[in-house]
Amino acid sequence: MRTTVVIAIIACWLIGGQTFAQTLTKSEAEEMMNRAFELSEAKRYEEALDIFLLVGKNTELQRTESERKDYIRSQTGACLCYELTEQYEKGYQLAKKLIAGNLKEDEKKDVYRQYVLNGYLMACRLMRRSDDGVVDYNKARELLFEIMPYADDKLIIYVVPKVPYCWYAEGVEYYVSLKFNEALDRFKNALTWYHELGLVKDEMSMLKLIASGNNYLDMVGEAIGNYEQALELAKKIQDVTEQLDIAKELYSLYNVVGNMEEKNHYNHMMDSLFDKTNDKEAHFTYYNHKGEEAQGQRLYKLAEQW
């Protein structure tokens, strides 16, 4: 019986259009919202969304406190459905509208959560190149900064690290286009954020990318400095595979500048690191290095063995 009443109300709204606005009784609004929550629980989010929006249309004037509560409750539900149907921009805009309105303290938590979730997912989408080639890193960063003050302890750990990731992703686009100066600017911004956040592995990765960019720009001294910083971080997190990889790069760079003492130092370091790990990736890095070393000495049969 209850479902029949709800369907009848929706049908009247579809037929009557705007003339049906502000005609729901309190009991009808409650009945419809209960049905919307049932549909949402059953993962029928698009149907639930239609009902939440209808209730919102009929309570948006918020003429009484009861009507105001129904409006906030229904539109918070609509924000959730927008999120779950991947309509992030609509969910973000609606939550933003609610925040700008008259929220009571006990209503803020759920609305803020939807504002952050939809805004965060919208920002992530802006960082991915769409089918028509559109990507907007600046807008993504602006959005992340906007929602950051509203994120609770559970969400902030996702929102904040996305800022340096955004710098990194933009830097990679410049890097693959061989625009190394532009790439380095973005990587350095990401590096600063990762350092401040204490994300050591990410900080190390940025230093390696910066070193690679500096090397392409023939700034060998800067590249060596970057790799040496990255090596210290790899030691800090006890990542033997990364230590081997970085030592291999330093070996090559010191060979380029003719510093045989440092070259031999990193060669011995790789020998020592190899003995300390059974990691297949680390072994591959080491064998590759030894093969290149033998080839450079024109020991081709030995190179083939490695």
Tab-separated table of C-alpha atoms in Angstrom:
chain	number	residue	atom	x	y	z
A	1	MET	CA	0.000	0.000	0.000
A	2	ARG	CA	2.733	2.429	0.957
A	3	THR	CA	4.647	1.777	-2.289
A	4	THR	CA	1.458	2.355	-4.305
A	5	VAL	CA	0.970	5.746	-2.672
A	6	VAL	CA	4.549	6.761	-3.386
A	7	ILE	CA	4.279	5.700	-7.028
A	8	ALA	CA	1.041	7.643	-7.382
A	9	ILE	CA	2.647	10.792	-5.965
A	10	ILE	CA	5.598	10.512	-8.334
A	11	ALA	CA	3.266	9.960	-11.271
A	12	CYS	CA	1.325	13.105	-10.395
A	13	TRP	CA	4.564	15.049	-10.207
A	14	LEU	CA	5.698	13.824	-13.620
A	15	ILE	CA	2.367	14.782	-15.151
A	16	GLY	CA	1.908	18.067	-13.297
A	17	GLY	CA	5.516	19.262	-13.522
A	18	GLN	CA	6.164	22.502	-11.687
A	19	THR	CA	2.571	22.901	-10.510
A	20	PHE	CA	3.100	20.028	-8.075
A	21	ALA	CA	5.824	21.863	-6.175
A	22	GLN	CA	5.170	22.563	-2.498
A	23	THR	CA	2.085	20.305	-2.323
A	24	LEU	CA	3.374	17.299	-0.355
A	25	THR	CA	2.033	16.863	3.145
A	26	LYS	CA	4.460	16.085	5.934
A	27	SER	CA	3.353	12.452	6.045
A	28	GLU	CA	3.704	12.111	2.258
A	29	ALA	CA	7.189	13.587	2.350
A	30	GLU	CA	8.193	11.173	5.108
A	31	GLU	CA	6.629	8.262	3.228
A	32	MET	CA	8.558	9.131	0.078
A	33	MET	CA	11.848	9.569	1.885
A	34	ASN	CA	11.462	6.226	3.608
A	35	ARG	CA	10.894	4.669	0.205
A	36	ALA	CA	13.957	6.462	-1.180
A	37	PHE	CA	16.121	5.115	1.629
A	38	GLU	CA	14.784	1.604	0.989
A	39	LEU	CA	15.680	1.908	-2.695
A	40	SER	CA	19.113	3.196	-1.778
A	41	GLU	CA	19.658	0.241	0.558
A	42	ALA	CA	18.668	-2.024	-2.352
A	43	LYS	CA	21.289	-0.220	-4.519
A	44	ARG	CA	18.599	1.221	-6.783
A	45	TYR	CA	20.281	4.594	-6.574
A	46	GLU	CA	18.808	6.289	-9.646
A	47	GLU	CA	15.261	5.578	-8.462
A	48	ALA	CA	16.114	6.765	-4.979
A	49	LEU	CA	17.666	9.912	-6.423
A	50	ASP	CA	14.485	10.825	-8.287
A	51	ILE	CA	12.472	10.606	-5.071
A	52	PHE	CA	14.989	12.578	-3.008
A	53	LEU	CA	14.975	15.331	-5.626
A	54	LEU	CA	11.175	15.373	-5.698
A	55	VAL	CA	10.975	15.767	-1.925
A	56	GLY	CA	13.580	18.516	-2.153
A	57	LYS	CA	11.553	20.318	-4.801
A	58	ASN	CA	8.550	20.266	-2.494
A	59	THR	CA	10.394	21.444	0.605
A	60	GLU	CA	12.957	23.886	-0.798
A	61	LEU	CA	11.123	26.971	0.518
A	62	GLN	CA	11.723	25.620	4.053
A	63	ARG	CA	8.711	27.497	5.426
A	64	THR	CA	8.727	25.561	8.683
A	65	GLU	CA	11.430	23.856	10.732
A	66	SER	CA	9.932	20.485	9.834
A	67	GLU	CA	10.056	21.363	6.136
A	68	ARG	CA	13.643	22.582	6.498
A	69	LYS	CA	14.681	19.280	8.070
A	70	ASP	CA	12.973	17.300	5.305
A	71	TYR	CA	14.752	19.418	2.711
A	72	ILE	CA	18.201	18.912	4.244
A	73	ARG	CA	17.633	15.207	4.790
A	74	SER	CA	16.343	14.592	1.267
A	75	GLN	CA	19.097	16.592	-0.412
A	76	THR	CA	21.795	14.901	1.647
A	77	GLY	CA	20.376	11.615	0.378
A	78	ALA	CA	20.444	13.012	-3.163
A	79	CYS	CA	24.133	13.901	-2.745
A	80	LEU	CA	24.847	10.314	-1.717
A	81	CYS	CA	22.996	8.986	-4.771
A	82	TYR	CA	24.879	11.399	-7.031
A	83	GLU	CA	28.114	10.012	-5.616
A	84	LEU	CA	27.064	6.393	-6.060
A	85	THR	CA	25.903	7.003	-9.644
A	86	GLU	CA	29.181	8.804	-10.412
A	87	GLN	CA	27.512	12.184	-10.968
A	88	TYR	CA	30.167	13.833	-8.845
A	89	GLU	CA	29.830	17.398	-10.057
A	90	LYS	CA	26.094	17.465	-9.347
A	91	GLY	CA	26.673	15.995	-5.898
A	92	TYR	CA	29.428	18.502	-5.186
A	93	GLN	CA	27.325	21.471	-6.328
A	94	LEU	CA	24.285	20.374	-4.301
A	95	ALA	CA	26.345	19.789	-1.144
A	96	LYS	CA	27.982	23.188	-1.620
A	97	LYS	CA	24.537	24.759	-1.850
A	98	LEU	CA	23.483	23.052	1.385
A	99	ILE	CA	26.608	24.278	3.191
A	100	ALA	CA	25.848	27.833	2.086
A	101	GLY	CA	22.373	27.508	3.611
A	102	ASN	CA	21.103	27.083	7.144
A	103	LEU	CA	22.640	23.866	8.475
A	104	LYS	CA	22.265	22.845	12.094
A	105	GLU	CA	25.311	21.469	13.878
A	106	ASP	CA	24.038	17.879	13.822
A	107	GLU	CA	23.442	18.101	10.045
A	108	LYS	CA	26.896	19.307	9.098
A	109	LYS	CA	28.749	15.991	9.394
A	110	ASP	CA	26.793	14.155	6.680
A	111	VAL	CA	26.631	17.156	4.347
A	112	TYR	CA	30.339	17.900	4.753
A	113	ARG	CA	31.106	14.251	4.019
A	114	GLN	CA	29.175	14.345	0.751
A	115	TYR	CA	30.768	17.667	-0.165
A	116	VAL	CA	34.241	16.188	0.342
A	117	LEU	CA	33.536	12.818	-1.296
A	118	ASN	CA	31.919	14.246	-4.420
A	119	GLY	CA	34.519	17.011	-4.651
A	120	TYR	CA	37.387	14.555	-4.206
A	121	LEU	CA	36.075	12.150	-6.836
A	122	MET	CA	35.394	15.065	-9.168
A	123	ALA	CA	39.007	16.208	-8.716
A	124	CYS	CA	40.282	12.689	-9.448
A	125	ARG	CA	38.253	12.690	-12.656
A	126	LEU	CA	39.713	16.054	-13.654
A	127	MET	CA	43.201	14.540	-13.327
A	128	ARG	CA	42.411	11.780	-15.815
A	129	ARG	CA	42.433	12.650	-19.493
A	130	SER	CA	38.910	12.194	-20.808
A	131	ASP	CA	37.967	10.583	-24.118
A	132	ASP	CA	37.971	14.008	-25.762
A	133	GLY	CA	41.454	14.763	-24.412
A	134	VAL	CA	40.430	17.161	-21.639
A	135	VAL	CA	42.349	17.282	-18.352
A	136	ASP	CA	42.442	20.159	-15.849
A	137	TYR	CA	45.092	19.879	-13.135
A	138	ASN	CA	44.669	23.465	-11.947
A	139	LYS	CA	40.937	23.033	-11.356
A	140	ALA	CA	41.578	19.704	-9.631
A	141	ARG	CA	44.030	21.330	-7.205
A	142	GLU	CA	41.667	24.243	-6.535
A	143	LEU	CA	38.908	21.785	-5.750
A	144	LEU	CA	41.093	19.784	-3.368
A	145	PHE	CA	42.087	22.939	-1.484
A	146	GLU	CA	38.431	23.998	-1.315
A	147	ILE	CA	37.148	20.774	0.247
A	148	MET	CA	40.155	20.180	2.499
A	149	PRO	CA	38.846	22.210	5.508
A	150	TYR	CA	35.649	20.113	5.516
A	151	ALA	CA	37.327	16.685	5.474
A	152	ASP	CA	37.158	14.609	8.646
A	153	ASP	CA	40.015	12.467	9.940
A	154	LYS	CA	39.009	9.521	7.762
A	155	LEU	CA	38.849	11.515	4.524
A	156	ILE	CA	41.721	13.959	4.984
A	157	ILE	CA	44.266	11.148	4.533
A	158	TYR	CA	42.966	10.717	0.991
A	159	VAL	CA	42.414	14.362	0.086
A	160	VAL	CA	45.753	15.899	1.089
A	161	PRO	CA	48.117	13.413	-0.677
A	162	LYS	CA	46.138	13.965	-3.873
A	163	VAL	CA	47.593	17.496	-4.139
A	164	PRO	CA	51.219	16.355	-4.677
A	165	TYR	CA	49.947	13.509	-6.844
A	166	CYS	CA	48.255	16.130	-9.022
A	167	TRP	CA	51.574	17.983	-9.388
A	168	TYR	CA	53.284	14.677	-10.180
A	169	ALA	CA	50.709	13.637	-12.805
A	170	GLU	CA	50.961	17.007	-14.540
A	171	GLY	CA	54.746	16.763	-14.423
A	172	VAL	CA	54.681	13.357	-16.086
A	173	GLU	CA	52.690	14.792	-19.001
A	174	TYR	CA	55.396	17.414	-19.561
A	175	TYR	CA	58.127	14.815	-19.033
A	176	VAL	CA	56.865	12.430	-21.722
A	177	SER	CA	56.545	15.446	-24.041
A	178	LEU	CA	60.265	16.143	-23.378
A	179	LYS	CA	59.443	19.481	-21.732
A	180	PHE	CA	61.819	18.861	-18.878
A	181	ASN	CA	61.909	22.345	-17.326
A	182	GLU	CA	58.131	22.402	-16.995
A	183	ALA	CA	58.188	18.840	-15.666
A	184	LEU	CA	60.832	19.682	-13.067
A	185	ASP	CA	58.765	22.599	-11.760
A	186	ARG	CA	55.833	20.245	-11.118
A	187	PHE	CA	57.992	17.495	-9.653
A	188	LYS	CA	59.600	19.960	-7.240
A	189	ASN	CA	56.179	21.098	-6.036
A	190	ALA	CA	55.210	17.461	-5.487
A	191	LEU	CA	58.520	16.849	-3.688
A	192	THR	CA	57.863	19.685	-1.229
A	193	TRP	CA	54.422	18.304	-0.388
A	194	TYR	CA	55.618	14.723	0.009
A	195	HIS	CA	58.443	15.879	2.284
A	196	GLU	CA	56.051	17.898	4.464
A	197	LEU	CA	53.645	14.959	4.657
A	198	GLY	CA	56.412	12.550	5.614
A	199	LEU	CA	55.679	10.263	2.649
A	200	VAL	CA	59.254	9.063	2.280
A	201	LYS	CA	58.792	6.581	-0.564
A	202	ASP	CA	56.970	9.168	-2.677
A	203	GLU	CA	59.598	11.783	-1.813
A	204	MET	CA	62.291	9.362	-2.973
A	205	SER	CA	60.442	8.711	-6.244
A	206	MET	CA	60.196	12.448	-6.928
A	207	LEU	CA	63.922	12.899	-6.328
A	208	LYS	CA	64.633	10.138	-8.850
A	209	LEU	CA	62.385	11.804	-11.440
A	210	ILE	CA	63.993	15.191	-10.800
A	211	ALA	CA	67.438	13.590	-11.156
A	212	SER	CA	66.409	12.018	-14.452
A	213	GLY	CA	65.104	15.358	-15.739
A	214	ASN	CA	68.274	17.165	-14.694
A	215	ASN	CA	70.327	14.493	-16.439
A	216	TYR	CA	68.382	15.037	-19.687
A	217	LEU	CA	69.140	18.751	-19.342
A	218	ASP	CA	72.861	17.912	-18.960
A	219	MET	CA	72.803	19.139	-15.372
A	220	VAL	CA	74.812	16.131	-14.193
A	221	GLY	CA	75.949	17.647	-10.897
A	222	GLU	CA	72.351	18.386	-9.899
A	223	ALA	CA	71.289	14.897	-10.977
A	224	ILE	CA	73.990	13.323	-8.805
A	225	GLY	CA	72.848	15.372	-5.834
A	226	ASN	CA	69.225	14.320	-6.380
A	227	TYR	CA	70.132	10.641	-6.630
A	228	GLU	CA	72.291	10.814	-3.511
A	229	GLN	CA	69.372	12.334	-1.582
A	230	ALA	CA	67.097	9.613	-2.946
A	231	LEU	CA	69.612	6.959	-1.890
A	232	GLU	CA	69.551	8.192	1.707
A	233	LEU	CA	65.771	7.901	1.723
A	234	ALA	CA	65.940	4.395	0.223
A	235	LYS	CA	68.293	3.440	3.066
A	236	LYS	CA	65.897	4.995	5.568
A	237	ILE	CA	63.024	2.788	4.435
A	238	GLN	CA	65.378	-0.177	3.915
A	239	ASP	CA	64.362	-0.671	0.284
A	240	VAL	CA	67.225	-2.706	-1.185
A	241	THR	CA	65.732	-2.767	-4.686
A	242	GLU	CA	65.622	1.031	-4.796
A	243	GLN	CA	69.123	1.287	-3.339
A	244	LEU	CA	70.452	-0.947	-6.112
A	245	ASP	CA	68.618	1.008	-8.786
A	246	ILE	CA	69.866	4.370	-7.493
A	247	ALA	CA	73.428	3.085	-6.992
A	248	LYS	CA	73.364	1.939	-10.624
A	249	GLU	CA	72.399	5.464	-11.763
A	250	LEU	CA	75.113	7.042	-9.616
A	251	TYR	CA	77.680	4.589	-10.976
A	252	SER	CA	76.767	5.675	-14.520
A	253	LEU	CA	76.841	9.390	-13.748
A	254	TYR	CA	80.170	9.256	-11.936
A	255	ASN	CA	81.513	7.327	-14.913
A	256	VAL	CA	80.370	10.182	-17.178
A	257	VAL	CA	82.153	12.825	-15.111
A	258	GLY	CA	85.245	10.626	-14.778
A	259	ASN	CA	85.211	10.229	-11.005
A	260	MET	CA	86.573	6.693	-10.760
A	261	GLU	CA	86.690	6.697	-6.959
A	262	GLU	CA	82.941	7.312	-6.631
A	263	LYS	CA	82.217	5.024	-9.570
A	264	ASN	CA	84.018	2.155	-7.825
A	265	HIS	CA	82.314	3.035	-4.547
A	266	TYR	CA	78.876	2.523	-6.046
A	267	ASN	CA	80.009	-0.578	-7.911
A	268	HIS	CA	81.059	-2.142	-4.599
A	269	MET	CA	77.799	-0.963	-3.032
A	270	MET	CA	75.819	-2.862	-5.648
A	271	ASP	CA	77.884	-6.005	-5.018
A	272	SER	CA	77.161	-5.717	-1.302
A	273	LEU	CA	73.445	-5.026	-1.775
A	274	PHE	CA	73.098	-7.965	-4.157
A	275	ASP	CA	74.324	-10.338	-1.461
A	276	LYS	CA	71.708	-9.035	0.974
A	277	THR	CA	68.564	-9.694	-1.014
A	278	ASN	CA	66.664	-12.415	-2.811
A	279	ASP	CA	64.376	-9.894	-4.496
A	280	LYS	CA	63.979	-10.789	-8.181
A	281	GLU	CA	63.662	-7.175	-9.290
A	282	ALA	CA	66.838	-6.254	-7.418
A	283	HIS	CA	68.639	-9.185	-9.006
A	284	PHE	CA	67.476	-8.083	-12.454
A	285	THR	CA	68.833	-4.576	-11.840
A	286	TYR	CA	72.155	-6.004	-10.717
A	287	TYR	CA	72.485	-8.451	-13.640
A	288	ASN	CA	71.591	-5.690	-16.071
A	289	HIS	CA	74.280	-3.464	-14.572
A	290	LYS	CA	76.910	-6.187	-14.738
A	291	GLY	CA	75.991	-6.918	-18.337
A	292	GLU	CA	76.347	-3.264	-19.279
A	293	GLU	CA	79.646	-3.035	-17.389
A	294	ALA	CA	81.065	-6.059	-19.242
A	295	GLN	CA	79.812	-4.731	-22.561
A	296	GLY	CA	81.512	-1.394	-21.873
A	297	GLN	CA	84.743	-3.298	-21.347
A	298	ARG	CA	84.122	-5.184	-24.617
A	299	LEU	CA	83.779	-8.437	-22.725
A	300	TYR	CA	80.861	-9.491	-24.880
A	301	LYS	CA	80.739	-13.167	-23.902
A	302	LEU	CA	80.710	-12.191	-20.229
A	303	ALA	CA	77.979	-9.635	-20.964
A	304	GLU	CA	75.849	-12.382	-22.521
A	305	GLN	CA	76.289	-14.524	-19.421
A	306	TRP	CA	74.972	-11.759	-17.195
